[in-house]
Short mmCIF file of C-alpha atoms and ligand atoms in Angstrom, two decimals:
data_model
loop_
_atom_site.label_atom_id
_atom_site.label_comp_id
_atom_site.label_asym_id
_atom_site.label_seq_id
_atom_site.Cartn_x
_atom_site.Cartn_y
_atom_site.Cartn_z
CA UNK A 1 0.00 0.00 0.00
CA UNK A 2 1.58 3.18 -0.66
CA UNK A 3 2.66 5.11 2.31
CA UNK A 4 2.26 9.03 2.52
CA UNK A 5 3.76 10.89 5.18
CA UNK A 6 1.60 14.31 6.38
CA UNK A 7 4.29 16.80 7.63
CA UNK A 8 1.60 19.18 10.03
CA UNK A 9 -1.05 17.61 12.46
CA UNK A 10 -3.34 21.23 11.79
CA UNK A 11 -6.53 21.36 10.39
CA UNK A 12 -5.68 20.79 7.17
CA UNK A 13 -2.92 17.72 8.08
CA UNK A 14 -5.84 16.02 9.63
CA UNK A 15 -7.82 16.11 6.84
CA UNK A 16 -5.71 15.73 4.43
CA UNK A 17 -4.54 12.52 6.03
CA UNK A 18 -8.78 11.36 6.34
CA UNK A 19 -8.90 11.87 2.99
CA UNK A 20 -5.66 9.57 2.14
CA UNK A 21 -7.00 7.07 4.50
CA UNK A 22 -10.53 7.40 2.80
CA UNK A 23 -8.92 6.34 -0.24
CA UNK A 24 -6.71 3.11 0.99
CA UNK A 25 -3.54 4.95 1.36
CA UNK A 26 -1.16 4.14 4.59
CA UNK A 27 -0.75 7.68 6.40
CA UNK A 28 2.03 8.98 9.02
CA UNK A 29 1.55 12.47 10.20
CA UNK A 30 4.21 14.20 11.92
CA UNK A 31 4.43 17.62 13.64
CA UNK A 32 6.81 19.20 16.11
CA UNK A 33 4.43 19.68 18.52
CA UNK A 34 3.06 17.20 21.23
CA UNK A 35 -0.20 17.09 20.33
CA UNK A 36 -2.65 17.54 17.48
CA UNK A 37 -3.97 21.48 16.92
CA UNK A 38 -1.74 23.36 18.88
CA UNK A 39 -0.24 26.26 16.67
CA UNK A 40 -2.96 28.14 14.08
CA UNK A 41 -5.63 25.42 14.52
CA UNK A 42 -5.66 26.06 18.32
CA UNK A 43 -8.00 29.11 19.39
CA UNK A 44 -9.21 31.34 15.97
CA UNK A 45 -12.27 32.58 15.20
CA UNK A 46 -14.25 29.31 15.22
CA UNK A 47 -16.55 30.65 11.93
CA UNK A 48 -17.21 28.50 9.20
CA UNK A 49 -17.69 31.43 7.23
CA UNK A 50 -18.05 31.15 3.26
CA UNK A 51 -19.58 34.88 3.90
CA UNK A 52 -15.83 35.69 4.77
CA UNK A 53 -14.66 34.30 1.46
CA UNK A 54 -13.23 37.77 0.15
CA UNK A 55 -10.18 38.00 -0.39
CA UNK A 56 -8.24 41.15 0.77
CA UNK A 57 -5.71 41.96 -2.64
CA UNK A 58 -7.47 44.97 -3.26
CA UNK A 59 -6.58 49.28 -3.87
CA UNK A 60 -9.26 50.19 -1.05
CA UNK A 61 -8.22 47.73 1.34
CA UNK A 62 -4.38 48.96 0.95
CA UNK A 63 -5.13 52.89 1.27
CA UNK A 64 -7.42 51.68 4.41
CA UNK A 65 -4.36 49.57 5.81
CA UNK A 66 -1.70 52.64 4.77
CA UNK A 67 -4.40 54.86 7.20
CA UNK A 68 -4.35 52.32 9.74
CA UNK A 69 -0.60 51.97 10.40
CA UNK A 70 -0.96 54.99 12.01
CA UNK A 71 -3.85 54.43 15.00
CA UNK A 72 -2.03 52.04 17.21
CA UNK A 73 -5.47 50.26 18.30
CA UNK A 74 -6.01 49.32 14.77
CA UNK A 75 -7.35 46.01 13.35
CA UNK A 76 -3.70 46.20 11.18
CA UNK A 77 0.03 46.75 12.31
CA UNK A 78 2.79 45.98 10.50
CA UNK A 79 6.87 45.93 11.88
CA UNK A 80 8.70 48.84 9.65
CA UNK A 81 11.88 46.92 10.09
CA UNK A 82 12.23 45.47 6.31
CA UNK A 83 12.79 41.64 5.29
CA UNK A 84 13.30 40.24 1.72
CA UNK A 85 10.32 37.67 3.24
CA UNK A 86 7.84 40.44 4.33
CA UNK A 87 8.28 42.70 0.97
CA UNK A 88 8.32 40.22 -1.85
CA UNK A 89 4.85 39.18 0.12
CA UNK A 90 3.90 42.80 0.20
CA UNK A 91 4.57 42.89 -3.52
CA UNK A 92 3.26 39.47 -4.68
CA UNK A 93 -0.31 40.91 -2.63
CA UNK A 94 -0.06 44.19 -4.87
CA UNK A 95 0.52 41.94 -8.03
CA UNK A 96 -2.75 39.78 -7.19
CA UNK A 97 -5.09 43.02 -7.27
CA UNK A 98 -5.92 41.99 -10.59
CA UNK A 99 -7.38 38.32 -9.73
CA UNK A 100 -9.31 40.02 -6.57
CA UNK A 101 -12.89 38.84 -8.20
CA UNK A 102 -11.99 36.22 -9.56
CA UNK A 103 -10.42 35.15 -6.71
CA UNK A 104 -13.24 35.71 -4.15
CA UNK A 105 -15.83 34.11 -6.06
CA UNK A 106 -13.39 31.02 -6.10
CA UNK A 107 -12.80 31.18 -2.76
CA UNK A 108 -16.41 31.66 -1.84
CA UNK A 109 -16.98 28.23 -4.16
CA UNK A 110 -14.73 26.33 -2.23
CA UNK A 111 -16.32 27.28 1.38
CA UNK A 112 -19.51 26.12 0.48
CA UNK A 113 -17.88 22.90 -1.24
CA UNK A 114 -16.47 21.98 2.04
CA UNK A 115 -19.87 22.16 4.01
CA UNK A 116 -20.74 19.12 3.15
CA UNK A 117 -17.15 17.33 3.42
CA UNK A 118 -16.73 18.69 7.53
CA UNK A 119 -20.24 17.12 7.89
CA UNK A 120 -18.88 13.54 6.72
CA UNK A 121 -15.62 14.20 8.56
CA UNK A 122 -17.70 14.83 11.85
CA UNK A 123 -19.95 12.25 11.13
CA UNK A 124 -17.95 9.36 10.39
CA UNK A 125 -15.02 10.30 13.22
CA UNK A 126 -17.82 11.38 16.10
CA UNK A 127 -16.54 14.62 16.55
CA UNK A 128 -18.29 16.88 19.49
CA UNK A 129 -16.52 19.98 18.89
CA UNK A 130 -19.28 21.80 19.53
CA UNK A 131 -20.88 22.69 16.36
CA UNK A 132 -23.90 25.05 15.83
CA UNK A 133 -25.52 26.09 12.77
CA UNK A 134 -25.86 29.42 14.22
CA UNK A 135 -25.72 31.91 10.78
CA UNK A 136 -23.19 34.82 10.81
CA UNK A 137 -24.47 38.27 10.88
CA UNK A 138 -22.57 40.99 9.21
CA UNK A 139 -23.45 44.44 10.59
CA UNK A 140 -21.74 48.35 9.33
CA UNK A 141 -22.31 51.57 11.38
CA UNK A 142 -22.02 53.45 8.35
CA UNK A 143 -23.71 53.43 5.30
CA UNK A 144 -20.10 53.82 2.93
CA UNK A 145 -19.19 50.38 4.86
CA UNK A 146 -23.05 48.73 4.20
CA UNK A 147 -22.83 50.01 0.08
CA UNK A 148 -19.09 48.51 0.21
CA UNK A 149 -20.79 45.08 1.80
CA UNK A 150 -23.28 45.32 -1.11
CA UNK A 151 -20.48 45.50 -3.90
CA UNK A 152 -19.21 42.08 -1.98
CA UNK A 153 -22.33 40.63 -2.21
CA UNK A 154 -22.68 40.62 -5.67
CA UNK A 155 -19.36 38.17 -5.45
CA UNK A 156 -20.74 36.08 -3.31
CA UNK A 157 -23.52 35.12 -5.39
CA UNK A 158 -21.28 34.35 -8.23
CA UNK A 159 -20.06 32.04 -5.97
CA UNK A 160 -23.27 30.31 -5.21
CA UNK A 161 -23.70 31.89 -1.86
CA UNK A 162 -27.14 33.56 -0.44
CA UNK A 163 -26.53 36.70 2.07
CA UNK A 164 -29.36 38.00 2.66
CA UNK A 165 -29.57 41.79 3.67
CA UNK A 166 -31.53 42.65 6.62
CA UNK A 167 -32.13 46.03 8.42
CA UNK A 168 -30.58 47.42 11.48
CA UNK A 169 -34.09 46.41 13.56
CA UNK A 170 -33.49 42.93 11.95
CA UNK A 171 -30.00 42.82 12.96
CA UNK A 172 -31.26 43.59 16.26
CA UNK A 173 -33.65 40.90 16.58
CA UNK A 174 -31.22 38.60 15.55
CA UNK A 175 -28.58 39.64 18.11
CA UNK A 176 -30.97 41.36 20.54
CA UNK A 177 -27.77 41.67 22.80
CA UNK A 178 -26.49 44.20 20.68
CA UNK A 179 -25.80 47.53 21.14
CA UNK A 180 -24.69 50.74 19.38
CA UNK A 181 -25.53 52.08 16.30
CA UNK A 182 -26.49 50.11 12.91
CA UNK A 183 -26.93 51.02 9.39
CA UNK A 184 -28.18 47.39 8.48
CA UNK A 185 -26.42 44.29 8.07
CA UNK A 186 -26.21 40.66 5.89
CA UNK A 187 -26.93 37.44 7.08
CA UNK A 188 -25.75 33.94 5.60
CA UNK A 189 -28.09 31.34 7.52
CA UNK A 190 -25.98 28.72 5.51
CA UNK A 191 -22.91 29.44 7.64
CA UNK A 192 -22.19 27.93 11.08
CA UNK A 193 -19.51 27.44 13.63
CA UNK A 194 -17.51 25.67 15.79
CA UNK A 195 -14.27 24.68 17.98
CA UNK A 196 -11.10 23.86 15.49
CA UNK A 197 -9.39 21.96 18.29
CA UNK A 198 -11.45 20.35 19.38
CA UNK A 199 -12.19 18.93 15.70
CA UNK A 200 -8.24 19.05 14.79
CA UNK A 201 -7.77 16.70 18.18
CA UNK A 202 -10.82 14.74 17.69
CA UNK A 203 -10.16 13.45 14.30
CA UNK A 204 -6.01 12.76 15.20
CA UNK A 205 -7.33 10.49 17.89
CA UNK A 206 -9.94 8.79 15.58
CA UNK A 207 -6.88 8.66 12.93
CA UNK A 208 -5.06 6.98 15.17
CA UNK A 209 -8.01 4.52 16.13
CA UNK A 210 -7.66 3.73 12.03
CA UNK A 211 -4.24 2.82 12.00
CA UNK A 212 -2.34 6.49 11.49
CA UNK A 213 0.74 6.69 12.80
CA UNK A 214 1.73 10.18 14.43
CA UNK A 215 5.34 11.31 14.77
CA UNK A 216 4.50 13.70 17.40
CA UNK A 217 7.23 16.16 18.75
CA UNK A 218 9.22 15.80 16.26
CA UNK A 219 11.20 18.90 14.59
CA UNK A 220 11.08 18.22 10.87
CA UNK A 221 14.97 19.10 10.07
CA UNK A 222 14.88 18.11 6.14
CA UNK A 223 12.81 16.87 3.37
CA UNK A 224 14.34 15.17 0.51
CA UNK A 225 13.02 13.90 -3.14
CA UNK A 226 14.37 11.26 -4.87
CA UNK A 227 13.62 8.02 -7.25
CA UNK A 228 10.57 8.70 -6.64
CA UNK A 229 9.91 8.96 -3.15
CA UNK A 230 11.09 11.48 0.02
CA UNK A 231 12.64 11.20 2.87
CA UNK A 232 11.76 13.14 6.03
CA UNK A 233 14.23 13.85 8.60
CA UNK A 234 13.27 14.45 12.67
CA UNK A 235 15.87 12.67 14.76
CA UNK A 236 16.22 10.05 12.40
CA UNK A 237 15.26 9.34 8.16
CA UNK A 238 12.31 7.45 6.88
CA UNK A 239 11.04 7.50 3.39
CA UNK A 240 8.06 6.88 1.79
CA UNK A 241 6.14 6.90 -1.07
CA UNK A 242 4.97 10.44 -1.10
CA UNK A 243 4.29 13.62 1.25
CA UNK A 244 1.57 16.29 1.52
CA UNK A 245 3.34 19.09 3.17
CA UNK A 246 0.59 20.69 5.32
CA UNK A 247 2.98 22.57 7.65
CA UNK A 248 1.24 25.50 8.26
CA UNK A 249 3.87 28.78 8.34
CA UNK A 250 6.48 26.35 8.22
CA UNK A 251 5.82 25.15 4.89
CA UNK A 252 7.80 27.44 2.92
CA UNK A 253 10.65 26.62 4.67
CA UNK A 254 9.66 22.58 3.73
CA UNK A 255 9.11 24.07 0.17
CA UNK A 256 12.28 25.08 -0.31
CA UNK A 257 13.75 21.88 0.51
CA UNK A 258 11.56 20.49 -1.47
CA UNK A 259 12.54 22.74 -4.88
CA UNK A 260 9.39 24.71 -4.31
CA UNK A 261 8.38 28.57 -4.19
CA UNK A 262 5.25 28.59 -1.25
CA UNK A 263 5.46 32.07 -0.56
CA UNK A 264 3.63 31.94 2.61
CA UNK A 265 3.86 34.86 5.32
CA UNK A 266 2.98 34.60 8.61
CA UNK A 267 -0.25 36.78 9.44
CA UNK A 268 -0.32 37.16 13.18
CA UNK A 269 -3.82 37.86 14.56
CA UNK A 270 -5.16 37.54 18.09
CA UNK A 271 -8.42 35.85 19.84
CA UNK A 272 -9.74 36.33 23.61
CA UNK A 273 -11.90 33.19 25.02
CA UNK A 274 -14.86 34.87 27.26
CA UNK A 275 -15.51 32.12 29.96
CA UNK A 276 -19.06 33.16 30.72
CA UNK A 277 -18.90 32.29 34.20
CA UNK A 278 -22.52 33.56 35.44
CA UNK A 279 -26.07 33.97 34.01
CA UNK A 280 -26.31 36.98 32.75
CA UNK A 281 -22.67 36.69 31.12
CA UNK A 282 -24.27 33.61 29.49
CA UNK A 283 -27.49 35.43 28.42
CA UNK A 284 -25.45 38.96 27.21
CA UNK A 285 -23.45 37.26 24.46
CA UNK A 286 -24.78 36.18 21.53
CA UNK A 287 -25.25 32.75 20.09
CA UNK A 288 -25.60 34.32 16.43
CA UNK A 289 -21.75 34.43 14.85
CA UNK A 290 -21.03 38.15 13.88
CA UNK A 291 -18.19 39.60 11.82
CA UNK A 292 -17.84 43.40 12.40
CA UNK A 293 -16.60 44.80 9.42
CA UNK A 294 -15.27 47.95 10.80
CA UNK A 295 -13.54 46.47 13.57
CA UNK A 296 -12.70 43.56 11.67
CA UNK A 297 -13.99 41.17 14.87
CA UNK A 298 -15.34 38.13 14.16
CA UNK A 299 -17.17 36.10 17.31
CA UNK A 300 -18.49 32.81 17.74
CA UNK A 301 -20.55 30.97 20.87
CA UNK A 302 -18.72 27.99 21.57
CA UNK A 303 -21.24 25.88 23.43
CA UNK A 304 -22.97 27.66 26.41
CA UNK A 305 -19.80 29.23 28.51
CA UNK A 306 -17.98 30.26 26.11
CA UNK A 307 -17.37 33.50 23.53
CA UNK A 308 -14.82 33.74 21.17
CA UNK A 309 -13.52 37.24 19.84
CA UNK A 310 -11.09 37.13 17.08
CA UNK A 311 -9.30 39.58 14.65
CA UNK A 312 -6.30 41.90 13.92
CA UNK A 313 -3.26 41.11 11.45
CA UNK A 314 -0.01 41.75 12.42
CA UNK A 315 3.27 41.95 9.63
CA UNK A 316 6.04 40.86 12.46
CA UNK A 317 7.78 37.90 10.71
CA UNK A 318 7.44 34.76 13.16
CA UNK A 319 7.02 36.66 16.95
CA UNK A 320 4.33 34.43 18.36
CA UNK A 321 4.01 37.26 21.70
CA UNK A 322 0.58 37.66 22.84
CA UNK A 323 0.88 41.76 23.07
CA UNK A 324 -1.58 43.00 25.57
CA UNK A 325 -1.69 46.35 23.38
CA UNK A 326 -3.00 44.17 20.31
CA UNK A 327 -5.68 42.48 22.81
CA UNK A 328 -6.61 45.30 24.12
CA UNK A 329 -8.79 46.44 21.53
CA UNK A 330 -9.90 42.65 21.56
CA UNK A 331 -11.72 43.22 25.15
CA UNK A 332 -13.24 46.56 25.09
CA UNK A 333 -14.91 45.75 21.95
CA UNK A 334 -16.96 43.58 23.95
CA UNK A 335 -17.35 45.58 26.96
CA UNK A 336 -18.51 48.19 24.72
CA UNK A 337 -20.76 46.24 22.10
CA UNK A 338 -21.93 43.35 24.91
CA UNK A 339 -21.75 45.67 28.24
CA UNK A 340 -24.16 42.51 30.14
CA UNK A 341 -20.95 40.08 29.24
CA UNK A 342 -18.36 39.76 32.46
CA UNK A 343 -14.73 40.06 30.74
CA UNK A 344 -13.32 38.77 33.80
CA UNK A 345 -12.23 35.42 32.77
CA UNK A 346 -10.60 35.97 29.23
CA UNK A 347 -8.41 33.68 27.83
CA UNK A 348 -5.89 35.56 25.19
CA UNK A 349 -4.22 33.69 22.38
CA UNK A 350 -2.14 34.89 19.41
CA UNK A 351 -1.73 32.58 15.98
CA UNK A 352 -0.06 33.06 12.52
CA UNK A 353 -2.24 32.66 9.50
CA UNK A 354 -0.21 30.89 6.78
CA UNK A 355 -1.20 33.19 3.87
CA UNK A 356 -0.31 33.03 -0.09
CA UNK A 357 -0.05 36.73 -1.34
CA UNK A 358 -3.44 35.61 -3.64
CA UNK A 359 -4.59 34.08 -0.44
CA UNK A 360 -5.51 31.29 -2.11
CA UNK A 361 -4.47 27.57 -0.81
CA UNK A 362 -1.92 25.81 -2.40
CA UNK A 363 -3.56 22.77 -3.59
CA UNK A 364 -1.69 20.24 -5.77
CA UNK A 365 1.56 18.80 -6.90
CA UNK A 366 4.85 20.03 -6.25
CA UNK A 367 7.95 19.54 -8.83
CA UNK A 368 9.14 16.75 -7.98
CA UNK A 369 7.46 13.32 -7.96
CA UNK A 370 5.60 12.47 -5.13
CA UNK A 371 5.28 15.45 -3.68
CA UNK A 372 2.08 17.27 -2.90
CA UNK A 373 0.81 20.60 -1.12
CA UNK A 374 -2.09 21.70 0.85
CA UNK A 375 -1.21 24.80 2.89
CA UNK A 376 -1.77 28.25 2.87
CA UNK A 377 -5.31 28.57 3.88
CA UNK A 378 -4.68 31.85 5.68
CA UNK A 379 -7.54 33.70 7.31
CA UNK A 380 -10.02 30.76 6.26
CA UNK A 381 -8.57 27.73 7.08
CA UNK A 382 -11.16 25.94 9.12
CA UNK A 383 -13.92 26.94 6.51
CA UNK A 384 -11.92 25.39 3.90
CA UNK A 385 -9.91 22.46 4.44
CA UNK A 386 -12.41 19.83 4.35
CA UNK A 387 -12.74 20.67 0.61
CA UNK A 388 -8.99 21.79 -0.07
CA UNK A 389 -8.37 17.79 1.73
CA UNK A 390 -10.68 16.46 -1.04
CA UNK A 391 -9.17 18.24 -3.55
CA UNK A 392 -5.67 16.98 -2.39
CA UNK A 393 -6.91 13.51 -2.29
CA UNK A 394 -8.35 13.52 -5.68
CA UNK A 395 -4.64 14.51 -7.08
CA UNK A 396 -2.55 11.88 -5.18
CA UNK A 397 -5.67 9.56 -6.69
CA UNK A 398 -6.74 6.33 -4.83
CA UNK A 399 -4.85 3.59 -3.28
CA UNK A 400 -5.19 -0.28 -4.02
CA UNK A 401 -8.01 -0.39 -1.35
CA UNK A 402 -10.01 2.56 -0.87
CA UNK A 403 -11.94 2.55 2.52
CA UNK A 404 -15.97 3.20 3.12
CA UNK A 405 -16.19 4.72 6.45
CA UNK A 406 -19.23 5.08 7.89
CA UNK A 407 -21.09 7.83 10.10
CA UNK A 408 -20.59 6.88 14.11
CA UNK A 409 -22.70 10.01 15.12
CA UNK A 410 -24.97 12.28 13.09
CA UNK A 411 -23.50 15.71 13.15
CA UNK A 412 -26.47 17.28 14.80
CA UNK A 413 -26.28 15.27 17.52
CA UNK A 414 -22.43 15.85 18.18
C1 LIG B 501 -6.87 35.01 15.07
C2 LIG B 501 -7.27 34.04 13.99
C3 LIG B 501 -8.61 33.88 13.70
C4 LIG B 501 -9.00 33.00 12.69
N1 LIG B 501 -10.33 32.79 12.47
C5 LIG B 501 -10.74 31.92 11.52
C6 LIG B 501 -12.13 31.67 11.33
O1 LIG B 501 -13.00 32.19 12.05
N2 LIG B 501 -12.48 30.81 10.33
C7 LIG B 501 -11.55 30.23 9.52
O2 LIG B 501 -11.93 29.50 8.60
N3 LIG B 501 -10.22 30.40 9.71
C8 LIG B 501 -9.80 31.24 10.69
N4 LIG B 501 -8.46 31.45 10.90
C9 LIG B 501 -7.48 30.76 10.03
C10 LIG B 501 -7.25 29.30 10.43
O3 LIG B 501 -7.18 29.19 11.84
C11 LIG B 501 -5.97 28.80 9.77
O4 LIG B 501 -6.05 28.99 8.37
C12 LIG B 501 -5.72 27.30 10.03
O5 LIG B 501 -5.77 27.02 11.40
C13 LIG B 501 -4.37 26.88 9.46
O6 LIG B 501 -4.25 25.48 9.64
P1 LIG B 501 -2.92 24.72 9.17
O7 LIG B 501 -3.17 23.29 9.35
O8 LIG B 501 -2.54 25.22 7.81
O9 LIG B 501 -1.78 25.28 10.14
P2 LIG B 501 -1.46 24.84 11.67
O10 LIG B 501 -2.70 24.64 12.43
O11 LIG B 501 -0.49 25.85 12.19
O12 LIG B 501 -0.77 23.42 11.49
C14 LIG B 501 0.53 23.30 10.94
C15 LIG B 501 1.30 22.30 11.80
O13 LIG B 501 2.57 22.07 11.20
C16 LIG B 501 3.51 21.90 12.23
N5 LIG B 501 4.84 22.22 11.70
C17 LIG B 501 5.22 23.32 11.02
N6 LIG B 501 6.50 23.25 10.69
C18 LIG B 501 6.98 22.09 11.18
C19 LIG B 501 8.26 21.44 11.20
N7 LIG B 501 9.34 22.00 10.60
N8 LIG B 501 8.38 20.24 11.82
C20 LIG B 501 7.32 19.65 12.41
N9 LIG B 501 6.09 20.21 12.44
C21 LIG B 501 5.92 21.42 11.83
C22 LIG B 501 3.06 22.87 13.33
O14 LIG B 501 3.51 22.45 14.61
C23 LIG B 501 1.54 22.83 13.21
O15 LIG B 501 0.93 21.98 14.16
C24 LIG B 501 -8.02 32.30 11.92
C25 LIG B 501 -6.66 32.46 12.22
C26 LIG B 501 -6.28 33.31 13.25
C27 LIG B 501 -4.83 33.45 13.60
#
């Protein structure tokens, strides 16, 4: 049986390694860390947003950025110190302008593609990671910000997706926690939520029930193609057949090993956990997802205690520092939007997108034989890997003994 070695035990290692399994290949995943989900797949916004499927490559979004580098509470700051990685990013981005429709509708395509694959994932593994079909609300204070959400729109539907728009007394009775001012809002009833890791650890620990073998803790020190096969170096070489590099922002580095340009660049951004400790904590925070396109915030319930607040992107090369400056902002966004919700008990967490310039995964073969990508997900990665792992499976192709695994749990009951 041909043996595949996953190198990156994320979201999208996990499922790219299901969807080897799925289709009779052997699987070994590695990753440096202990355990399954614990760098970018660990605490992010928890929306499985396809209404989030715009890409950012475009003029208005840079002169917005340029304005923000100067408000230090801003959802965007960027290190001035220069880095040959950080500006031929900056200038790749610029370059990609030009495929910014094009782009988005694709991207919006492949979110709602992947609906239905994270379903079978949960399904079949018996996930609880506490899933809720809760919609995502978009809501604008201003009406330049609402017209601009229109224009998106219009993308979206190219893409296949419905967001509806709904007035500000709408918005309100959808999140009657609320408050401040509203010039209307969009909402996607097709999108939903949940907890990455708990899904990223839940489906390594059914993997391993199937016969995956994890490397776990292990440094990954070289990669190496030849006649045919690699060989991946921790503290010792193995080779195998073939390996889907799914490494998160260490892939590039894997890339290059491996003959490859994966010009990925690490997008810092930051999430607080709200522990809703007490009733009315519980009862002020909303179980509707939002995305706050000003602020750039994105929130999701996670079961009944528990409110996640995500956003900002930092340009500051690997530093992983959780900067109470950049959580700030993170905090009194709730105090001020959610005054009823205690933010007593927050949990702050910083993680680096992996993002492509086009921000568009790399799916697909590398140059040499054997070798195969699925990284680069960037600010969407737990909306799309289920249907980036399909897509990966399809080009490595099936195995001598493709698998039928079956549903232990219906997702709606996870
Ligand atoms: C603040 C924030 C909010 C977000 N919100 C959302 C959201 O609401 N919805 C959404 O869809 N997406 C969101 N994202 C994006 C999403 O979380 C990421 O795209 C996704 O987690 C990336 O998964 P990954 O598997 O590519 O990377 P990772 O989860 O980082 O996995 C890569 C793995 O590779 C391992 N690795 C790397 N290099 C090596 C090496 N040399 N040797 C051994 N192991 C190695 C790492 O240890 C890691 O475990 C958010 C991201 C952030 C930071």
């Amino acid at each position: 049986m041909p043996h595949y070695a996953v190198l990156g035990a994320g979201i999208t290692g996990v499922t790219t390694a299901y969807s080897l399994l799925k289709r009779g290949h052997d699987v070994t995943i590695y990753d440096r860390q202990r355990y399954a989900g614990m760098e970018t797949s660990f605490a992010n916004g928890g929306q499985l947003s396809a209404s989030n499927a715009e890409v950012w490559n475009r003029w208005a979004t840079v002169l917005k950025g340029t304005k923000w580098l100067l408000k230090p509470d801003a959802p965007l700051s960027v290190n001035p110190k220069p880095s040959w990685h950080k500006l031929s990013w900056m200038a790749e981005f610029l370059g990609q302008i030009r495929n910014y429709e094009a782009n988005t509708v694709a991207t919006t395509k492949m979110a709602i593609a992947a609906r239905a694959g994270l379903k079978e994932m949960a399904e079949t593994a018996g996930i609880d990671f506490d899933f809720s079909p809760a919609s995502i609300v978009h809501f604008y204070q201003t009406e330049k910000d609402f017209a601009d959400g229109r224009r998106v729109n219009k993308l979206l539907a190219q893409g296949g997706l419905r967001r509806d728009e709904i007035s500000p007394d709408e918005v309100r009775r959808l999140v009657p926690q609320l408050t401040g001012p509203l010039t209307g809002g969009f909402v996607t009833e097709s999108d939903s939520t949940g907890d990455i890791h708990k899904f990223t650890y839940g489906m390594a620990e059914w993997l391993a029930e199937q016969g995956v073998r994890f490397r776990m803790g292990q440094e990954i020190t070289d990669v190496a193609a030849k006649d045919g096969g690699v060989t991946v170096t921790t503290d010792e070489a193995r080779r195998f057949d073939g390996v889907v590099v799914c490494a998160g922002v260490g892939s590039r580095d894997i890339a290059a090993k491996l003959g490859d340009r994966v010009n990925i660049y690490p997008v810092k951004g930051y999430s607080i956990t709200v522990n809703l400790r007490d009733a009315q904590s519980r009862a002020a925070a909303p179980y509707v997802s939002l995305l706050d396109d000003k602020a750039k915030i994105v929130t999701s319930r996670l079961g009944e205690d528990r409110f996640r607040v995500a956003g900002t992107a930092e340009f500051n090369g690997f530093n992983r520092d959780i900067r109470a400056d950049r959580v700030k902002p993170l905090v009194q966004w709730v105090e001020r939007l959610f005054p009823g919700v205690s933010t007593e008990h927050c949990v702050p967490w910083a993680g680096l997108r992996p993002m492509m310039p086009n921000m568009m995964p790399k799916v697909g073969p590398g140059r040499a034989p054997g070798v195969f990508y699925n990284t680069g997900h960037g600010h969407l990665g737990w909306t799309l890997s289920a249907a980036t792992a399909e897509a990966l499976g399809e080009a490595v192709g099936e195995g001598p003994a493709p698998r039928s695994l079956s549903a232990a749990v219906p997702l709606a009951a996870a």
